[in-house]
XYZ file of C-alpha atoms in Angstrom:
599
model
C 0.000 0.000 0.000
C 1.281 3.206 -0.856
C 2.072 5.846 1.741
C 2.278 9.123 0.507
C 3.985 11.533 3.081
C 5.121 14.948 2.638
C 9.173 15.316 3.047
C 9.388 17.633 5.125
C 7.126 16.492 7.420
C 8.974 12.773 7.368
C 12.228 14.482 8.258
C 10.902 16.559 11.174
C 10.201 13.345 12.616
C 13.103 11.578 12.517
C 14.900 14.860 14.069
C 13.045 14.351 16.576
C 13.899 10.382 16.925
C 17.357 11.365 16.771
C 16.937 14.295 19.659
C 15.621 11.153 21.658
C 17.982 8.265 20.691
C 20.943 10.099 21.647
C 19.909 9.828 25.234
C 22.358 8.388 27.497
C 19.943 6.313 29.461
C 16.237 5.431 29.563
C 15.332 7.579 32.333
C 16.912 10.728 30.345
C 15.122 9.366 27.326
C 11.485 9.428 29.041
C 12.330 12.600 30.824
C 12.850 14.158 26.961
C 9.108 12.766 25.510
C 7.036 16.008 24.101
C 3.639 15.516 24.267
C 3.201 17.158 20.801
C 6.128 15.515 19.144
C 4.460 13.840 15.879
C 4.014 9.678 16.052
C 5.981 7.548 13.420
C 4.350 7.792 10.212
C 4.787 3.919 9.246
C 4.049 1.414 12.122
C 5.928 -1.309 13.161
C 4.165 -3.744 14.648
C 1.925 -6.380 12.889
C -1.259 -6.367 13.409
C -3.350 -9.737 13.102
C -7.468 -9.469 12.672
C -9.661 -12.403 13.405
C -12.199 -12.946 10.664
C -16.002 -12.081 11.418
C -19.241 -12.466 9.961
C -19.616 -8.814 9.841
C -16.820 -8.088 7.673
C -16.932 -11.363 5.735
C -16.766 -9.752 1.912
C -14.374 -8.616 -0.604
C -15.562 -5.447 -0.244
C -15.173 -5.508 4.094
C -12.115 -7.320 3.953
C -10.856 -5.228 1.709
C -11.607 -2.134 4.116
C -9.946 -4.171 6.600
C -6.430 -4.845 4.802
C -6.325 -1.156 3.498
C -6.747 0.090 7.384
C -3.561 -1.969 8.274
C -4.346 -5.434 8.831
C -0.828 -7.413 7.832
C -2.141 -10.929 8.777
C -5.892 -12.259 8.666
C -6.779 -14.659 11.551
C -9.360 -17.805 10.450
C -10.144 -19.341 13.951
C -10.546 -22.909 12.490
C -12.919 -23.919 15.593
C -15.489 -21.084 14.635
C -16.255 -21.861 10.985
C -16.338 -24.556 8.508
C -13.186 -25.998 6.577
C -15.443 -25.218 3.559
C -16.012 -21.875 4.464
C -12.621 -20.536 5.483
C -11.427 -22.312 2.407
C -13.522 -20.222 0.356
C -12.214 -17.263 2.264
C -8.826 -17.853 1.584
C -9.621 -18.125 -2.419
C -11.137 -14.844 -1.912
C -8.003 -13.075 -0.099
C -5.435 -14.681 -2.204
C -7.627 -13.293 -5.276
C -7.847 -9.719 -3.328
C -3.977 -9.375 -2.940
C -3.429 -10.305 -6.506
C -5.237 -7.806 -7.446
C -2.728 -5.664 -5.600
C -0.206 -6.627 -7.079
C 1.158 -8.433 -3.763
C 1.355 -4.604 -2.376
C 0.144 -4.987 0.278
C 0.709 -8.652 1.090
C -1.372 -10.295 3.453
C -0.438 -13.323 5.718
C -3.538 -16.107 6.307
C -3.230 -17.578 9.676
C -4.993 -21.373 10.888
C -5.555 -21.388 14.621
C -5.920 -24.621 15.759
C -6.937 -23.965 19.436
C -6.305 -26.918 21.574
C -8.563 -27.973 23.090
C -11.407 -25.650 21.515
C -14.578 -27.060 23.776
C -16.822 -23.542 23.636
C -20.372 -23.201 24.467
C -23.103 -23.135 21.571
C -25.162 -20.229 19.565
C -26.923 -18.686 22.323
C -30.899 -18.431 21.083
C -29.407 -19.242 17.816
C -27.597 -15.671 17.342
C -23.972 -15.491 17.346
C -24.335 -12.164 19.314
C -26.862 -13.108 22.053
C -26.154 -13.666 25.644
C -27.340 -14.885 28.940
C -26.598 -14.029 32.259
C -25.764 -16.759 35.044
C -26.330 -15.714 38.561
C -23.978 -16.362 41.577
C -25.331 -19.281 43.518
C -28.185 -20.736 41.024
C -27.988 -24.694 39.345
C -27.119 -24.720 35.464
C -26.643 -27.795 33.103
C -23.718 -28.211 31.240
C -24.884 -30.843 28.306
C -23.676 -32.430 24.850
C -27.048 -33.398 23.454
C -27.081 -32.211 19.806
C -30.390 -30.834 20.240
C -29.307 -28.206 22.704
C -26.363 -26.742 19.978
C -28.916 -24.107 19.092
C -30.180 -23.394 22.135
C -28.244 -22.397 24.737
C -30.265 -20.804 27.844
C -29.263 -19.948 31.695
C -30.376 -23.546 32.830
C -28.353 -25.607 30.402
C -25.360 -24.734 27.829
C -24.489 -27.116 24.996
C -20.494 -27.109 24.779
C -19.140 -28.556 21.458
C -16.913 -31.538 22.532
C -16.310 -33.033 19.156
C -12.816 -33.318 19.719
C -13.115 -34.658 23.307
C -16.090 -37.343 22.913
C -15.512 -38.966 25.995
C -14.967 -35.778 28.172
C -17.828 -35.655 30.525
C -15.805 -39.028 31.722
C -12.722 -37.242 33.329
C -15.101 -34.905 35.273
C -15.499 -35.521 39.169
C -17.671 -33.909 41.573
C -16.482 -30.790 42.975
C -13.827 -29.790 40.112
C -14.135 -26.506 38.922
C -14.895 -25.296 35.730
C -14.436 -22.167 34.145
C -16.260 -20.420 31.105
C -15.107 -17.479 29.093
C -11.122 -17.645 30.339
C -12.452 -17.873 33.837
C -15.029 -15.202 34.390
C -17.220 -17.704 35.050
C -16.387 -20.153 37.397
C -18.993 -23.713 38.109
C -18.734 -26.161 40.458
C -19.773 -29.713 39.530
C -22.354 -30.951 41.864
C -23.597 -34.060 40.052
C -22.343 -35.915 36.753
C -24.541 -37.820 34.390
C -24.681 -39.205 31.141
C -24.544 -36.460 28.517
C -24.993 -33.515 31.266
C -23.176 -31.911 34.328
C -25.201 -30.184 37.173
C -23.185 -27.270 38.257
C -23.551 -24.784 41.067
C -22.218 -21.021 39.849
C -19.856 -19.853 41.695
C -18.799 -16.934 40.055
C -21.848 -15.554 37.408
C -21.671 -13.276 34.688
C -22.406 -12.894 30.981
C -21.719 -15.543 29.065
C -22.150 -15.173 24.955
C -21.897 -17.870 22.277
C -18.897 -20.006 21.319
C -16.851 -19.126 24.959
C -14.223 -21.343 25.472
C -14.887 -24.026 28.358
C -11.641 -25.081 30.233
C -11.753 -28.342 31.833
C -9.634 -29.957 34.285
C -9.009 -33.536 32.726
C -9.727 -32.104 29.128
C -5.840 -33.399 28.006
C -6.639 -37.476 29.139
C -7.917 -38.464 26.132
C -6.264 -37.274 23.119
C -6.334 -40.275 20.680
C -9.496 -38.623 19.020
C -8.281 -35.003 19.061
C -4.903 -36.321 17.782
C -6.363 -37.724 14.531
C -8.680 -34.269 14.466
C -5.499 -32.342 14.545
C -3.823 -33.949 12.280
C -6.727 -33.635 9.835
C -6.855 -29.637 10.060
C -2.934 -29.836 9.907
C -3.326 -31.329 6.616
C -6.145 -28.675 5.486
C -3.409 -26.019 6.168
C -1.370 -27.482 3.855
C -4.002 -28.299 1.116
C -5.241 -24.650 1.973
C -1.382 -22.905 1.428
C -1.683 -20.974 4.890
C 1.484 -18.516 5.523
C 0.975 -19.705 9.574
C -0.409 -21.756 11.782
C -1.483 -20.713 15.340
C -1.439 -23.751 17.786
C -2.010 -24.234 21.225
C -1.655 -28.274 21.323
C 1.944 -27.153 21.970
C 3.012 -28.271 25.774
C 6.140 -30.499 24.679
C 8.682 -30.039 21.782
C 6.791 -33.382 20.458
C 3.905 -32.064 19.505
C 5.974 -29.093 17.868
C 7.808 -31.453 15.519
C 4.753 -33.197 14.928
C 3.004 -30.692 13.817
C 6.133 -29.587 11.763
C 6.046 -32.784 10.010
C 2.863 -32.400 8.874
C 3.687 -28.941 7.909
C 6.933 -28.740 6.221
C 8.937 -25.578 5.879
C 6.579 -23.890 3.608
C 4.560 -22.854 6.641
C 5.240 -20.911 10.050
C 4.368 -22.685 13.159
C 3.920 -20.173 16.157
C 3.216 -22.700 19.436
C 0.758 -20.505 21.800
C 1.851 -20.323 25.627
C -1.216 -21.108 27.793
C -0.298 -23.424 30.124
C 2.219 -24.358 33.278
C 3.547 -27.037 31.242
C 4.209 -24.854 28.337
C 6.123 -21.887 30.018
C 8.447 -24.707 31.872
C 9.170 -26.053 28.654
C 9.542 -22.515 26.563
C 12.932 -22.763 25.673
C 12.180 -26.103 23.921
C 8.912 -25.156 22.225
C 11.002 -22.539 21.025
C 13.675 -23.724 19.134
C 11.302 -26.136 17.145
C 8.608 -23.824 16.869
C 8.771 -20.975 14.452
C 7.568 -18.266 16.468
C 5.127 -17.542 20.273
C 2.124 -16.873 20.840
C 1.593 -15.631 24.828
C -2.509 -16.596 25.038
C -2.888 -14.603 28.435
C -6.640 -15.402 28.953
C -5.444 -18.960 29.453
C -2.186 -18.074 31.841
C -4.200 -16.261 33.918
C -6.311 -19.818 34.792
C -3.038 -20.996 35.469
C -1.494 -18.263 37.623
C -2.436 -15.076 39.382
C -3.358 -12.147 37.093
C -0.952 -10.121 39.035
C 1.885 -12.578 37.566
C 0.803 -12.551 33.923
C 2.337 -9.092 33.503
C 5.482 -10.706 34.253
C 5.232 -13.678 32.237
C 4.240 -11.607 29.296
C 7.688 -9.517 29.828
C 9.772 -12.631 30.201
C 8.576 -14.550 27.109
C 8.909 -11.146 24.695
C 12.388 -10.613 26.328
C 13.987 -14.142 25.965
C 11.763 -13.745 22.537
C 13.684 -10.916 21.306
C 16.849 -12.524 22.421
C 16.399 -15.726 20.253
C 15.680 -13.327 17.471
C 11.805 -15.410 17.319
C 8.879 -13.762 16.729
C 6.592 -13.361 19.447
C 2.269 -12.079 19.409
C 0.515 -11.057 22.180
C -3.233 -11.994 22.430
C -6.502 -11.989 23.991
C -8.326 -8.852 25.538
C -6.104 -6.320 23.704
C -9.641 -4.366 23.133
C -12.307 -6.300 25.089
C -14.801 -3.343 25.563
C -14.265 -2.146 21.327
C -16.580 -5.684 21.375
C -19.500 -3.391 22.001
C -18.483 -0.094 22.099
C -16.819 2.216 19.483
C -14.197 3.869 22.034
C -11.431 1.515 23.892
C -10.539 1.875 27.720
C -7.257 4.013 29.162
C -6.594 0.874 30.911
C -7.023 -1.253 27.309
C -4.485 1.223 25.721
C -1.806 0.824 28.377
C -1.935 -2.747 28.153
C -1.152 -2.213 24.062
C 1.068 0.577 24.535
C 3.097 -1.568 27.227
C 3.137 -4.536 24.781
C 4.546 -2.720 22.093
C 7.199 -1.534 24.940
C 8.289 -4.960 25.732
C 9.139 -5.702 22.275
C 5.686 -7.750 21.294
C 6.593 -8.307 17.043
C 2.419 -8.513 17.300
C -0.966 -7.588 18.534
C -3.598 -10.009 18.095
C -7.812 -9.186 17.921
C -9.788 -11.546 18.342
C -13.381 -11.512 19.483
C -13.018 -7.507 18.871
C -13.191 -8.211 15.452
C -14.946 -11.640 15.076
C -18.095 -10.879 16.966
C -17.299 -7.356 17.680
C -19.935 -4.469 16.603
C -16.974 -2.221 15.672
C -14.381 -3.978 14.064
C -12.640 -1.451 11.966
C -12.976 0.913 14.404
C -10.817 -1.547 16.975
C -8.076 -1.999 14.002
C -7.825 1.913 13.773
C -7.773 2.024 17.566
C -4.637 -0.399 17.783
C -3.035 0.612 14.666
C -2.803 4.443 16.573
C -1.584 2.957 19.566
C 1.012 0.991 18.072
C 2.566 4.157 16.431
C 2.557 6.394 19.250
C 4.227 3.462 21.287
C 7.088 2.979 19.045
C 7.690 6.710 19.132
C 8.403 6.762 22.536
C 10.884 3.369 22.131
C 14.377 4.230 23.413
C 15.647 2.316 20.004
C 19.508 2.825 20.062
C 19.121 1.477 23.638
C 17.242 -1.103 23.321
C 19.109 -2.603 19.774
C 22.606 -2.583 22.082
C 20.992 -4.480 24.603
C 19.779 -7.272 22.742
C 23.534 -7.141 21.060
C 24.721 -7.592 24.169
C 22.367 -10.456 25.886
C 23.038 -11.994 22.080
C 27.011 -12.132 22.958
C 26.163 -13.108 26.438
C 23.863 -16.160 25.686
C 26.933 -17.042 22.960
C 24.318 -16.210 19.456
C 26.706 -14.198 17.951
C 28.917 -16.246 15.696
C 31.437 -15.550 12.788
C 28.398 -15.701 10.138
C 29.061 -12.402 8.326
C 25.522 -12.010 7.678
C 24.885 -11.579 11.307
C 27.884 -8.940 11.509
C 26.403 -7.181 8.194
C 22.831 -6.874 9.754
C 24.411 -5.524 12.844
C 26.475 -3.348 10.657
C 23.765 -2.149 8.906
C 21.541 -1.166 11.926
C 24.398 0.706 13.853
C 25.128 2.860 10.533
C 21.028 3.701 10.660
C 20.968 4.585 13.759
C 24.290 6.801 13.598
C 23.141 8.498 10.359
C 19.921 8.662 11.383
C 18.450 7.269 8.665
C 14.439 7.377 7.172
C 14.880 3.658 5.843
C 16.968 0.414 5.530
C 16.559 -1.078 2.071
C 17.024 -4.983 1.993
C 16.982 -6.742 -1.501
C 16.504 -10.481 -0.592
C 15.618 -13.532 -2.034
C 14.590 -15.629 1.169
C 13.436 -12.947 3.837
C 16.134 -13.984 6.094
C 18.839 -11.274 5.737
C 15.583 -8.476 6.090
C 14.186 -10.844 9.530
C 17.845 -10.422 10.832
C 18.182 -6.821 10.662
C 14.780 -6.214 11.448
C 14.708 -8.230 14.523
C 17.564 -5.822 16.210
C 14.141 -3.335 15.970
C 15.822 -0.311 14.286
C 13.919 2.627 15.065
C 13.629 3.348 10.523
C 11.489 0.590 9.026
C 13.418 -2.227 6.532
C 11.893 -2.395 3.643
C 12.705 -5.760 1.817
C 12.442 -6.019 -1.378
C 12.051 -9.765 -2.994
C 10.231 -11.588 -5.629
C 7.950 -14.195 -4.059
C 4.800 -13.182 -2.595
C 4.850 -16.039 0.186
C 7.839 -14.961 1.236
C 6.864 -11.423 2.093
C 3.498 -12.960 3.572
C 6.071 -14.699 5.922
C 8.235 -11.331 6.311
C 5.095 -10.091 8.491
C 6.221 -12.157 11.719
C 8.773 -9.399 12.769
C 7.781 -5.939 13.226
C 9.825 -3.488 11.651
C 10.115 -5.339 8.033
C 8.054 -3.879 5.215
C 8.224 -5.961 2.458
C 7.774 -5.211 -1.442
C 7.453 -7.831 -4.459
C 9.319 -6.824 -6.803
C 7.000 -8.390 -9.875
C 9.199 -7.462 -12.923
C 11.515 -10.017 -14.688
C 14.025 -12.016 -12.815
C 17.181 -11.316 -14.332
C 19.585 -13.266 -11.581
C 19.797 -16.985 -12.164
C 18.550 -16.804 -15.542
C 21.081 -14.530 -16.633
C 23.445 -16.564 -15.109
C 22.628 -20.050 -16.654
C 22.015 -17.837 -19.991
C 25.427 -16.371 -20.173
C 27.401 -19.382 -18.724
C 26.299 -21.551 -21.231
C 26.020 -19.563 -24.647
C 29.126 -20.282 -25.681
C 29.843 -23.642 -24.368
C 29.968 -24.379 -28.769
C 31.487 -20.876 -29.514
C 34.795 -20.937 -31.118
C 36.342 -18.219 -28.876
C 37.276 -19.244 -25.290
C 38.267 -15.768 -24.120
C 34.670 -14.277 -25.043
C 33.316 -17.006 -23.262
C 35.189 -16.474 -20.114
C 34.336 -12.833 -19.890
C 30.784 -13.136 -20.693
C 30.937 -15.744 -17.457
C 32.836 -13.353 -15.103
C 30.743 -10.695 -16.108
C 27.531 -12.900 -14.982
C 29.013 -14.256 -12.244
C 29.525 -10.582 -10.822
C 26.555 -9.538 -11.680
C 24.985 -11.838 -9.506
C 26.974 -11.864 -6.377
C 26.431 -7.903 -6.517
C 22.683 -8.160 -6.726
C 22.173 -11.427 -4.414
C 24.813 -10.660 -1.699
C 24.989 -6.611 -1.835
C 28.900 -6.916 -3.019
C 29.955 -3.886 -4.624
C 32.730 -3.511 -7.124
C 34.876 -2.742 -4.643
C 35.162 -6.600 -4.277
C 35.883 -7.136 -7.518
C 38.816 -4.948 -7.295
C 40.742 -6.635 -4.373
C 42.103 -10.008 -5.108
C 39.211 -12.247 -3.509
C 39.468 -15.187 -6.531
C 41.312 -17.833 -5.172
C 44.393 -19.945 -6.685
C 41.718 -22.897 -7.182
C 39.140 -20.953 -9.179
C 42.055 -19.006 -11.267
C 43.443 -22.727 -12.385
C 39.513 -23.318 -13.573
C 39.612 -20.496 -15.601
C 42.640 -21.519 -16.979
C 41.359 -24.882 -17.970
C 38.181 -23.375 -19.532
C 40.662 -21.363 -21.833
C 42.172 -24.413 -23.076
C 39.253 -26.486 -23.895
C 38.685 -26.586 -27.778
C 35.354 -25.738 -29.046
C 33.508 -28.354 -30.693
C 30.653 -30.659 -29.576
C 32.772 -33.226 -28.142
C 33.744 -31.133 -25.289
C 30.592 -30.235 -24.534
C 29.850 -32.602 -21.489
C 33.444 -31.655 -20.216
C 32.978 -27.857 -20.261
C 29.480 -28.244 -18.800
C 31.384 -29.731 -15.643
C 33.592 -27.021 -15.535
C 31.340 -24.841 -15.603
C 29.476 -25.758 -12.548
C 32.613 -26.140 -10.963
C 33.760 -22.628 -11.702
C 30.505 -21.122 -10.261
C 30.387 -22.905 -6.945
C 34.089 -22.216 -7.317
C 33.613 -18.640 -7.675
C 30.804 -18.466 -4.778
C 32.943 -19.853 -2.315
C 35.765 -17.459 -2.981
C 32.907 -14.805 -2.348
C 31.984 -16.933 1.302
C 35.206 -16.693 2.167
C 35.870 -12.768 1.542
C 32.787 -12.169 3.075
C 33.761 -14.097 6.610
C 37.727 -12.208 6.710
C 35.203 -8.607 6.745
C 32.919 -10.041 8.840
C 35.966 -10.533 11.703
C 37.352 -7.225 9.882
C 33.574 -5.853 11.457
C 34.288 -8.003 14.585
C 37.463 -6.549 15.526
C 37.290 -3.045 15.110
C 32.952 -3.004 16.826
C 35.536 -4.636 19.994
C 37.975 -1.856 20.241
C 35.707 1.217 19.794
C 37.306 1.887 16.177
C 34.515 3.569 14.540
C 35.806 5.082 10.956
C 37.593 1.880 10.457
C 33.779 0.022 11.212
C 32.317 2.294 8.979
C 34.715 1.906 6.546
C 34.520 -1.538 5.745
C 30.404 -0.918 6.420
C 30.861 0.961 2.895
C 33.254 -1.253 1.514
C 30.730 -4.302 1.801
C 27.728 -2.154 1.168
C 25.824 -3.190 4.164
């Protein structure tokens, strides 16, 4: 999407970003905030919508994508397969017709386990109220789904048939991420009597958390592996999971998955925030579900746990959403709470990549208005981020924990946000091919936005997991391999050797300098080692003639992995280069070799 901004205005801001970054510490960085100071003009963050029936048409959804939605939610438990595959059709048609600008990432969540109460009066907006103290039925007759009153609820327990069976009398149970809270009193065949202990509102499809809900899992593991395999049919960019308690069920689900989809593992239980380190090197990225923590701990602790996770998050360099009650009141109302935007603004602070909405935009009565809401939030919070500060302390916990290695990409990244922040610069532009080198930089959170420009469309769907990356498809003609593979083999029959070999170093350099940002600077030192000169050599000295054609076809692959190697290797000597003079405080020699490598 196009953001048209006048100049002026664009570098008034960053002035004032760079009167603020050159703080000496985060107290003296707050104490310089100006109330009038202008909020970043691009935001950072990504912001995932679930998918309602309110806004469920091109033309809505369309609304919704232009106002700022990056990645659209399908809760997989709340519609059809049929339906949500129709949807995605639909969106994938819609960002076509962008011309992949804007992209837009589609998102499976596979809640686990989803058990939620039915339609309430048949309406997917009514409600009933449960009063403290009074006898209600929780049931799975079929006849009930419908019909939900104060005296018995239907839950749907299609993925835990045999559930009423691990219920006892006097376990709790708790509606609606615990604000409502039954006691079971009496357990029968397809009902529970339960006393209310705490009432409330309760609305259709609330989640119902059980105690014993995990012991049988033999039908919701073939269920789950089912809607695994409809994300894959279906070409989702991500899938949202929460049957993630053990690194097991990560690389199961991975299996199923391959590498052609992201797999973030939502945090909801004891069990999972023990095991977070695990679930987080298999997964591909966190989800912290807070309604469910907050069953699990005190709500005064979930503040805490949602700061730990994003830190050691940010440290890993893994992606990391926030959801659940971002916006609870938007549901009905068209204005959000102080309290609400705090809890954004502070989530944004912590260094949350993204805010999810859920029933503020699935059920909600304003849904746009709770994506304009968050989207002004978001950019008023990263305003006030103390960004050179906060990129030099992930550096360091990085060298701490022992992440930084000798890759030269990681020292080029690093390279390239320093010389941003110095030079206070409006963007960083990243030409990629994978995402990977634009998710490095961008996950050091630079205060200007990377903008990363690649070819593939499901790449820069995937480039939406960090905040900070902006990413353009580039839809004109690829010019990299196939030049390449054009120019290395036109003259494997041509008569003159010498014509060949400079029509091959001529593609060979034109590709390292678009693919790996090598300038000709490179070209001019003596980076081609002894091995690749003596294959240029031997390509000199093979005859032309069709005979020869198999041999120089060898050489010729040799000669470019040959030549790519050489490029490896001068890349890793700057990369220590980087190393050495970052340790001892030399900056012009840093920045020098910065330039020299084009970083």
């Amino acid at each position: 999407m196009e953001l048209k901004v006048p100049s002026d205005a664009y570098i008034t801001q960053y002035q004032q970003q760079q009167h603020l970054d050159h703080a000496r510490s985060w107290i003296q960085h707050l104490s310089r905030q100006s109330i009038d100071h202008a909020p970043f003009f691009v935001r950072h963050t990504t912001l995932v919508c679930t998918l309602g029936e309110l806004w469920d048409s091109d033309e809505k959804i369309d609304q919704m994508i232009k106002g700022g939605t990056n990645i659209l939610r399908l809760n997989l438990s709340m519609g059809s397969k049929e339906r949500y595959a129709e949807v995605i059709r639909r969106v994938r048609s819609l960002e076509k017709s962008y011309g992949h600008n804007p992209s837009v990432g589609i998102a499976l969540d596979l809640s686990a386990p989803p058990v939620r109460t039915g339609l309430v009066n048949g309406s997917v907006d009514g409600t009933i109220v449960l009063q403290n103290g009074q006898m209600t039925k929780l049931t799975i007759d079929s006849q009930y789904e419908n019909k939900t009153t104060s005296s018995i609820i239907w839950i749907n327990s299609q993925y835990f048939p045999s559930i009423l069976n691990s219920i006892a009398t006097g376990d709790r149970i708790y509606i609606d991420e615990g604000i409502i809270s039954l006691i079971v009193r009496d357990v029968e065949v397809n009902s529970i009597s339960c006393f209310v202990e705490q009432g409330g509102e309760v609305g259709s499809y609330k989640r119902v958390h059980f105690p014993c809900e995990r012991m049988y899992e033999a039908t919701f593991n073939n269920l789950y592996k089912s809607d695994l395999e409809f994300a894959v049919q279906c070409q989702v960019d991500y899938v949202f999971t929460g049957y993630s308690i053990n690194v097991d069920q990560i690389i199961q689900a991975k299996n199923i998955l391959g590498k052609d989809i992201l797999l973030f593992a939502k945090i909801e239980t004891k069990d999972s925030v023990k095991n977070l380190h695990d679930i987080m090197t298999y997964s591909d990225g966190i989800i912290i579900g807070r309604g469910s923590l907050s069953l699990c701990y005190p709500n005064e602790k979930v503040f805490q746990i949602q700061k730990q996770i994003i830190a050691k998050c940010n440290i890993f360099q893994k992606p990391v959403f926030v959801i659940t009650h971002l916006l609870e009141s938007m549901r009905f109302k068209p204005r959000a709470t102080r309290a609400e935007i705090s809890d954004v603004a502070n989530a944004v602070l912590d260094g949350a990549d993204g805010l999810i909405l859920t029933v503020e935009t699935s059920r909600g009565l304003f849904p746009k208005e709770s994506l304009t809401v968050l989207h002004k939030t978001c950019r008023e919070a990263e305003s006030t981020i103390f960004h050179e500060r906060f990129w030099i302390d992930l550096k360091t916990a990085r060298e701490v924990r022992g992440l930084s290695t000798w890759d030269p990409a990681y020292f080029a990244c690093l390279a390239a946000v320093e010389a941003s922040t110095t030079s206070n610069s409006s963007a960083i532009f990243v030409i990629t091919t994978s995402g990977r080198s634009a998710l490095a930089i961008a996950s050091f959170h630079p205060s200007c936005p990377v903008v990363a420009i690649m070819r593939r469309p499901e790449i820069a769907r995937k480039c939406h997991s960090i905040r900070g990356i902006h990413p353009f498809v580039y839809t004109a003609k690829s010019i990299f391999q196939e030049q390449l593979e054009k120019q290395l083999g036109s003259h494997v029959c041509d008569a003159h050797p010498e014509a060949a070999w400079n029509d091959i170093r001529k593609a060979v350099e034109t590709v390292v300098i678009s693919a790996s940002t090598v300038n000709r600077k490179v070209r001019e030192q003596h980076w081609i080692s002894a091995a690749s000169a003596a294959l240029i050599d031997a390509w000199k000295l093979i005859s032309s003639g069709s005979e020869h054609n198999e041999e120089r076809s060898q050489l010729k692959h040799k000669l470019t992995r040959s030549l790519r190697n050489d490029c490896e290797q001068w890349w890793i000597a700057k990369a220590r280069e980087m190393e050495k003079a970052a340790t001892i405080g030399n900056s012009r020699q840093l920045f020098r070799l910065v330039k020299e490598t084009d970083c």
